[in-house]
Amino acid sequence: MPRSTPPSPPPSPPSSPASKAAVPSATTRTTDGAPSTPGRDGGVIAVTRALQVLEAFAVGESHLSLAELSRRCQLHKTTVLRLARTLALSGYLVQREDGDWRLGPAAGWLGARYKAGFDVQNVLEPVLRALTQATGESAAFYVREGNMRTCLVRVEGPQALRHHARMGEGLPLEKGSPGRVILAFSGEPGEDYEAIRRRGYHWSIGEREQGVATVSAPVFGRNWRLLGCVCISGPETRLPEARLQALSQTIMQAANQLSYALAGRAASTAAQAPGVWHP
């Protein structure tokens, strides 16, 4: 028996410009006309913008006006205000009496929880402080975050003229001794990195920032897992090549001390907190 073919639906009438405008778009838009759906990189634009607002605050800035936040984020004031009020509901921002905005307690607590994974207060800071006292220069601990390195904690040296690093700022891995040490002990191929692995440390002068000299050594956790690197930094005038070479043993001793301390803490807490080494 032949199968019957269902009748075709009647043709749709041509749509007018007005009817097209009445159809809701799949992409909603904010007051400044930008889409709020996920971007092409897979990120949610609203979340990205909220993070932009938080990242607009520089070290040492206690508060910012709405206009300045708008300028730095390159967003409309109404969009920034809506984001700021939403962040304030969770304590990440606080509005002052004069209308300016400052970071809230939730932002500080988030940073504290990040640092807690590395036991900053009990292990890192005391070793860095002793390293600063022994060398007279600033000391820092860097960790890898994707394709960047970040200064997790820093102890400033006693000298009036010293190198300043912003904690939490992303810096390139391929420039400066801290990044090169992290790459080398992450298994980066190449003779230069093989030489760093053989030495156990690396120094550089003016590689990332002109006039700045650094020497760094790796810090390991349990099962030789690379946690980051410890670094001494200062102006080139005080840290020429000969001085950096002389400090290499000091920096490696500090790195070994941190490795033993952090690995021991990992062994004692591994059952309760797996993966505690990298929040």
mmCIF file of N, CA and C in Angstrom, residues 199-275:
data_model
loop_
_atom_site.group_PDB
_atom_site.id
_atom_site.type_symbol
_atom_site.label_atom_id
_atom_site.label_comp_id
_atom_site.label_asym_id
_atom_site.label_seq_id
_atom_site.Cartn_x
_atom_site.Cartn_y
_atom_site.Cartn_z
ATOM 1 N N ARG A 199 72.286 23.569 37.110
ATOM 2 C CA ARG A 199 72.786 24.487 38.140
ATOM 3 C C ARG A 199 71.911 24.472 39.388
ATOM 4 N N GLY A 200 70.602 24.420 39.172
ATOM 5 C CA GLY A 200 69.671 24.498 40.285
ATOM 6 C C GLY A 200 69.239 25.915 40.604
ATOM 7 N N TYR A 201 69.658 26.884 39.800
ATOM 8 C CA TYR A 201 69.271 28.283 39.991
ATOM 9 C C TYR A 201 69.480 29.021 38.674
ATOM 10 N N HIS A 202 69.030 30.282 38.646
ATOM 11 C CA HIS A 202 69.254 31.110 37.455
ATOM 12 C C HIS A 202 69.263 32.569 37.877
ATOM 13 N N TRP A 203 70.133 33.357 37.253
ATOM 14 C CA TRP A 203 70.153 34.790 37.504
ATOM 15 C C TRP A 203 69.989 35.545 36.191
ATOM 16 N N SER A 204 69.505 36.760 36.286
ATOM 17 C CA SER A 204 69.331 37.592 35.087
ATOM 18 C C SER A 204 69.489 39.052 35.466
ATOM 19 N N ILE A 205 69.914 39.842 34.491
ATOM 20 C CA ILE A 205 70.081 41.285 34.684
ATOM 21 C C ILE A 205 69.384 41.994 33.530
ATOM 22 N N GLY A 206 68.410 42.826 33.861
ATOM 23 C CA GLY A 206 67.715 43.630 32.855
ATOM 24 C C GLY A 206 66.938 42.839 31.829
ATOM 25 N N GLU A 207 66.591 41.615 32.136
ATOM 26 C CA GLU A 207 65.905 40.781 31.143
ATOM 27 C C GLU A 207 64.446 41.188 30.963
ATOM 28 N N ARG A 208 63.768 41.470 32.078
ATOM 29 C CA ARG A 208 62.374 41.913 31.982
ATOM 30 C C ARG A 208 62.239 43.415 32.219
ATOM 31 N N GLU A 209 63.040 43.917 33.135
ATOM 32 C CA GLU A 209 62.969 45.329 33.497
ATOM 33 C C GLU A 209 64.377 45.895 33.556
ATOM 34 N N GLN A 210 64.618 46.961 32.836
ATOM 35 C CA GLN A 210 65.958 47.514 32.737
ATOM 36 C C GLN A 210 66.481 47.943 34.103
ATOM 37 N N GLY A 211 67.732 47.553 34.390
ATOM 38 C CA GLY A 211 68.374 47.960 35.631
ATOM 39 C C GLY A 211 68.044 47.079 36.822
ATOM 40 N N VAL A 212 67.239 46.030 36.617
ATOM 41 C CA VAL A 212 66.841 45.149 37.722
ATOM 42 C C VAL A 212 67.547 43.806 37.574
ATOM 43 N N ALA A 213 68.120 43.320 38.667
ATOM 44 C CA ALA A 213 68.821 42.039 38.677
ATOM 45 C C ALA A 213 68.122 41.089 39.637
ATOM 46 N N THR A 214 68.049 39.805 39.274
ATOM 47 C CA THR A 214 67.391 38.805 40.112
ATOM 48 C C THR A 214 68.158 37.495 40.066
ATOM 49 N N VAL A 215 68.010 36.710 41.122
ATOM 50 C CA VAL A 215 68.507 35.342 41.144
ATOM 51 C C VAL A 215 67.422 34.495 41.815
ATOM 52 N N SER A 216 67.123 33.325 41.234
ATOM 53 C CA SER A 216 65.982 32.526 41.677
ATOM 54 C C SER A 216 66.339 31.050 41.735
ATOM 55 N N ALA A 217 65.593 30.309 42.575
ATOM 56 C CA ALA A 217 65.766 28.861 42.704
ATOM 57 C C ALA A 217 64.396 28.225 42.917
ATOM 58 N N PRO A 218 64.224 26.969 42.481
ATOM 59 C CA PRO A 218 62.904 26.328 42.554
ATOM 60 C C PRO A 218 62.558 25.827 43.954
ATOM 61 N N VAL A 219 61.250 25.792 44.225
ATOM 62 C CA VAL A 219 60.729 25.254 45.473
ATOM 63 C C VAL A 219 59.788 24.105 45.129
ATOM 64 N N PHE A 220 60.006 22.959 45.773
ATOM 65 C CA PHE A 220 59.227 21.758 45.477
ATOM 66 C C PHE A 220 58.374 21.355 46.670
ATOM 67 N N GLY A 221 57.305 20.649 46.369
ATOM 68 C CA GLY A 221 56.469 20.071 47.402
ATOM 69 C C GLY A 221 56.657 18.574 47.452
ATOM 70 N N ARG A 222 55.649 17.907 47.919
ATOM 71 C CA ARG A 222 55.717 16.454 48.046
ATOM 72 C C ARG A 222 55.834 15.807 46.665
ATOM 73 N N ASN A 223 56.608 14.726 46.609
ATOM 74 C CA ASN A 223 56.836 13.989 45.359
ATOM 75 C C ASN A 223 57.465 14.868 44.278
ATOM 76 N N TRP A 224 58.287 15.820 44.699
ATOM 77 C CA TRP A 224 59.012 16.700 43.781
ATOM 78 C C TRP A 224 58.075 17.492 42.868
ATOM 79 N N ARG A 225 56.923 17.823 43.359
ATOM 80 C CA ARG A 225 56.013 18.663 42.580
ATOM 81 C C ARG A 225 56.464 20.113 42.695
ATOM 82 N N LEU A 226 56.655 20.772 41.564
ATOM 83 C CA LEU A 226 57.097 22.165 41.573
ATOM 84 C C LEU A 226 55.984 23.060 42.098
ATOM 85 N N LEU A 227 56.299 23.816 43.142
ATOM 86 C CA LEU A 227 55.329 24.753 43.717
ATOM 87 C C LEU A 227 55.530 26.168 43.198
ATOM 88 N N GLY A 228 56.784 26.540 42.954
ATOM 89 C CA GLY A 228 57.095 27.895 42.513
ATOM 90 C C GLY A 228 58.581 28.135 42.637
ATOM 91 N N CYS A 229 58.964 29.380 42.854
ATOM 92 C CA CYS A 229 60.384 29.684 43.033
ATOM 93 C C CYS A 229 60.541 30.850 43.992
ATOM 94 N N VAL A 230 61.682 30.870 44.664
ATOM 95 C CA VAL A 230 62.041 31.964 45.551
ATOM 96 C C VAL A 230 63.051 32.835 44.821
ATOM 97 N N CYS A 231 62.970 34.145 45.047
ATOM 98 C CA CYS A 231 63.749 35.093 44.242
ATOM 99 C C CYS A 231 64.281 36.226 45.107
ATOM 100 N N ILE A 232 65.492 36.657 44.822
ATOM 101 C CA ILE A 232 66.068 37.877 45.376
ATOM 102 C C ILE A 232 66.157 38.886 44.236
ATOM 103 N N SER A 233 65.776 40.119 44.492
ATOM 104 C CA SER A 233 65.823 41.137 43.434
ATOM 105 C C SER A 233 66.314 42.459 43.997
ATOM 106 N N GLY A 234 66.923 43.246 43.105
ATOM 107 C CA GLY A 234 67.408 44.557 43.485
ATOM 108 C C GLY A 234 67.991 45.263 42.275
ATOM 109 N N PRO A 235 68.474 46.483 42.444
ATOM 110 C CA PRO A 235 69.047 47.212 41.310
ATOM 111 C C PRO A 235 70.366 46.591 40.847
ATOM 112 N N GLU A 236 70.622 46.708 39.578
ATOM 113 C CA GLU A 236 71.832 46.144 38.976
ATOM 114 C C GLU A 236 73.099 46.710 39.606
ATOM 115 N N THR A 237 73.025 47.946 40.078
ATOM 116 C CA THR A 237 74.209 48.574 40.663
ATOM 117 C C THR A 237 74.666 47.853 41.922
ATOM 118 N N ARG A 238 73.735 47.226 42.651
ATOM 119 C CA ARG A 238 74.093 46.478 43.853
ATOM 120 C C ARG A 238 74.220 44.985 43.591
ATOM 121 N N LEU A 239 73.649 44.533 42.477
ATOM 122 C CA LEU A 239 73.653 43.101 42.184
ATOM 123 C C LEU A 239 74.258 42.831 40.809
ATOM 124 N N PRO A 240 75.562 43.066 40.649
ATOM 125 C CA PRO A 240 76.212 42.682 39.399
ATOM 126 C C PRO A 240 76.347 41.167 39.322
ATOM 127 N N GLU A 241 76.882 40.691 38.225
ATOM 128 C CA GLU A 241 76.971 39.242 38.013
ATOM 129 C C GLU A 241 77.701 38.527 39.142
ATOM 130 N N ALA A 242 78.828 39.091 39.585
ATOM 131 C CA ALA A 242 79.606 38.433 40.640
ATOM 132 C C ALA A 242 78.801 38.315 41.929
ATOM 133 N N ARG A 243 78.035 39.345 42.260
ATOM 134 C CA ARG A 243 77.219 39.315 43.482
ATOM 135 C C ARG A 243 76.085 38.295 43.341
ATOM 136 N N LEU A 244 75.481 38.224 42.166
ATOM 137 C CA LEU A 244 74.411 37.252 41.941
ATOM 138 C C LEU A 244 74.943 35.823 42.065
ATOM 139 N N GLN A 245 76.123 35.597 41.508
ATOM 140 C CA GLN A 245 76.727 34.271 41.627
ATOM 141 C C GLN A 245 76.995 33.926 43.088
ATOM 142 N N ALA A 246 77.461 34.912 43.846
ATOM 143 C CA ALA A 246 77.746 34.669 45.258
ATOM 144 C C ALA A 246 76.476 34.375 46.048
ATOM 145 N N LEU A 247 75.362 34.984 45.646
ATOM 146 C CA LEU A 247 74.098 34.786 46.348
ATOM 147 C C LEU A 247 73.384 33.505 45.927
ATOM 148 N N SER A 248 73.882 32.837 44.911
ATOM 149 C CA SER A 248 73.196 31.648 44.396
ATOM 150 C C SER A 248 73.091 30.554 45.459
ATOM 151 N N GLN A 249 74.134 30.374 46.262
ATOM 152 C CA GLN A 249 74.077 29.361 47.304
ATOM 153 C C GLN A 249 73.061 29.732 48.386
ATOM 154 N N THR A 250 72.990 31.024 48.690
ATOM 155 C CA THR A 250 72.035 31.490 49.700
ATOM 156 C C THR A 250 70.608 31.260 49.232
ATOM 157 N N ILE A 251 70.338 31.560 47.957
ATOM 158 C CA ILE A 251 68.974 31.406 47.447
ATOM 159 C C ILE A 251 68.598 29.931 47.357
ATOM 160 N N MET A 252 69.562 29.065 47.035
ATOM 161 C CA MET A 252 69.256 27.636 46.972
ATOM 162 C C MET A 252 69.020 27.058 48.358
ATOM 163 N N GLN A 253 69.743 27.551 49.342
ATOM 164 C CA GLN A 253 69.503 27.093 50.714
ATOM 165 C C GLN A 253 68.108 27.476 51.181
ATOM 166 N N ALA A 254 67.675 28.706 50.855
ATOM 167 C CA ALA A 254 66.326 29.134 51.216
ATOM 168 C C ALA A 254 65.278 28.309 50.481
ATOM 169 N N ALA A 255 65.533 28.004 49.197
ATOM 170 C CA ALA A 255 64.597 27.192 48.420
ATOM 171 C C ALA A 255 64.485 25.791 49.006
ATOM 172 N N ASN A 256 65.621 25.211 49.420
ATOM 173 C CA ASN A 256 65.584 23.886 50.038
ATOM 174 C C ASN A 256 64.833 23.908 51.362
ATOM 175 N N GLN A 257 65.030 24.967 52.130
ATOM 176 C CA GLN A 257 64.329 25.094 53.403
ATOM 177 C C GLN A 257 62.818 25.158 53.189
ATOM 178 N N LEU A 258 62.396 25.935 52.202
ATOM 179 C CA LEU A 258 60.972 26.019 51.889
ATOM 180 C C LEU A 258 60.439 24.683 51.384
ATOM 181 N N SER A 259 61.218 24.009 50.556
ATOM 182 C CA SER A 259 60.772 22.731 50.002
ATOM 183 C C SER A 259 60.534 21.712 51.113
ATOM 184 N N TYR A 260 61.464 21.608 52.055
ATOM 185 C CA TYR A 260 61.297 20.666 53.163
ATOM 186 C C TYR A 260 60.095 21.042 54.023
ATOM 187 N N ALA A 261 59.932 22.343 54.295
ATOM 188 C CA ALA A 261 58.823 22.784 55.150
ATOM 189 C C ALA A 261 57.481 22.548 54.477
ATOM 190 N N LEU A 262 57.366 22.913 53.208
ATOM 191 C CA LEU A 262 56.089 22.766 52.507
ATOM 192 C C LEU A 262 55.782 21.307 52.207
ATOM 193 N N ALA A 263 56.784 20.523 51.871
ATOM 194 C CA ALA A 263 56.551 19.101 51.607
ATOM 195 C C ALA A 263 56.135 18.384 52.881
ATOM 196 N N GLY A 264 56.736 18.759 54.008
ATOM 197 C CA GLY A 264 56.351 18.150 55.274
ATOM 198 C C GLY A 264 54.938 18.488 55.656
ATOM 199 N N ARG A 265 54.532 19.720 55.395
ATOM 200 C CA ARG A 265 53.155 20.112 55.688
ATOM 201 C C ARG A 265 52.193 19.373 54.782
ATOM 202 N N ALA A 266 52.603 19.140 53.532
ATOM 203 C CA ALA A 266 51.737 18.422 52.602
ATOM 204 C C ALA A 266 51.521 16.990 53.079
ATOM 205 N N ALA A 267 52.583 16.351 53.564
ATOM 206 C CA ALA A 267 52.465 14.971 54.012
ATOM 207 C C ALA A 267 51.532 14.855 55.207
ATOM 208 N N SER A 268 51.538 15.873 56.075
ATOM 209 C CA SER A 268 50.717 15.807 57.279
ATOM 210 C C SER A 268 49.269 16.150 57.029
ATOM 211 N N THR A 269 48.979 16.827 55.883
ATOM 212 C CA THR A 269 47.597 17.269 55.614
ATOM 213 C C THR A 269 47.022 16.646 54.353
ATOM 214 N N ALA A 270 47.779 15.778 53.689
ATOM 215 C CA ALA A 270 47.321 15.252 52.406
ATOM 216 C C ALA A 270 46.012 14.505 52.529
ATOM 217 N N ALA A 271 45.838 13.766 53.625
ATOM 218 C CA ALA A 271 44.612 12.978 53.769
ATOM 219 C C ALA A 271 43.399 13.872 53.966
ATOM 220 N N GLN A 272 43.599 15.021 54.632
ATOM 221 C CA GLN A 272 42.473 15.916 54.871
ATOM 222 C C GLN A 272 42.218 16.876 53.733
ATOM 223 N N ALA A 273 43.274 17.270 53.033
ATOM 224 C CA ALA A 273 43.123 18.306 51.993
ATOM 225 C C ALA A 273 43.945 17.969 50.776
ATOM 226 N N PRO A 274 43.508 17.053 49.938
ATOM 227 C CA PRO A 274 44.260 16.743 48.721
ATOM 228 C C PRO A 274 44.303 17.944 47.802
ATOM 229 N N GLY A 275 45.453 18.152 47.171
ATOM 230 C CA GLY A 275 45.582 19.269 46.239
ATOM 231 C C GLY A 275 45.713 20.607 46.923
#
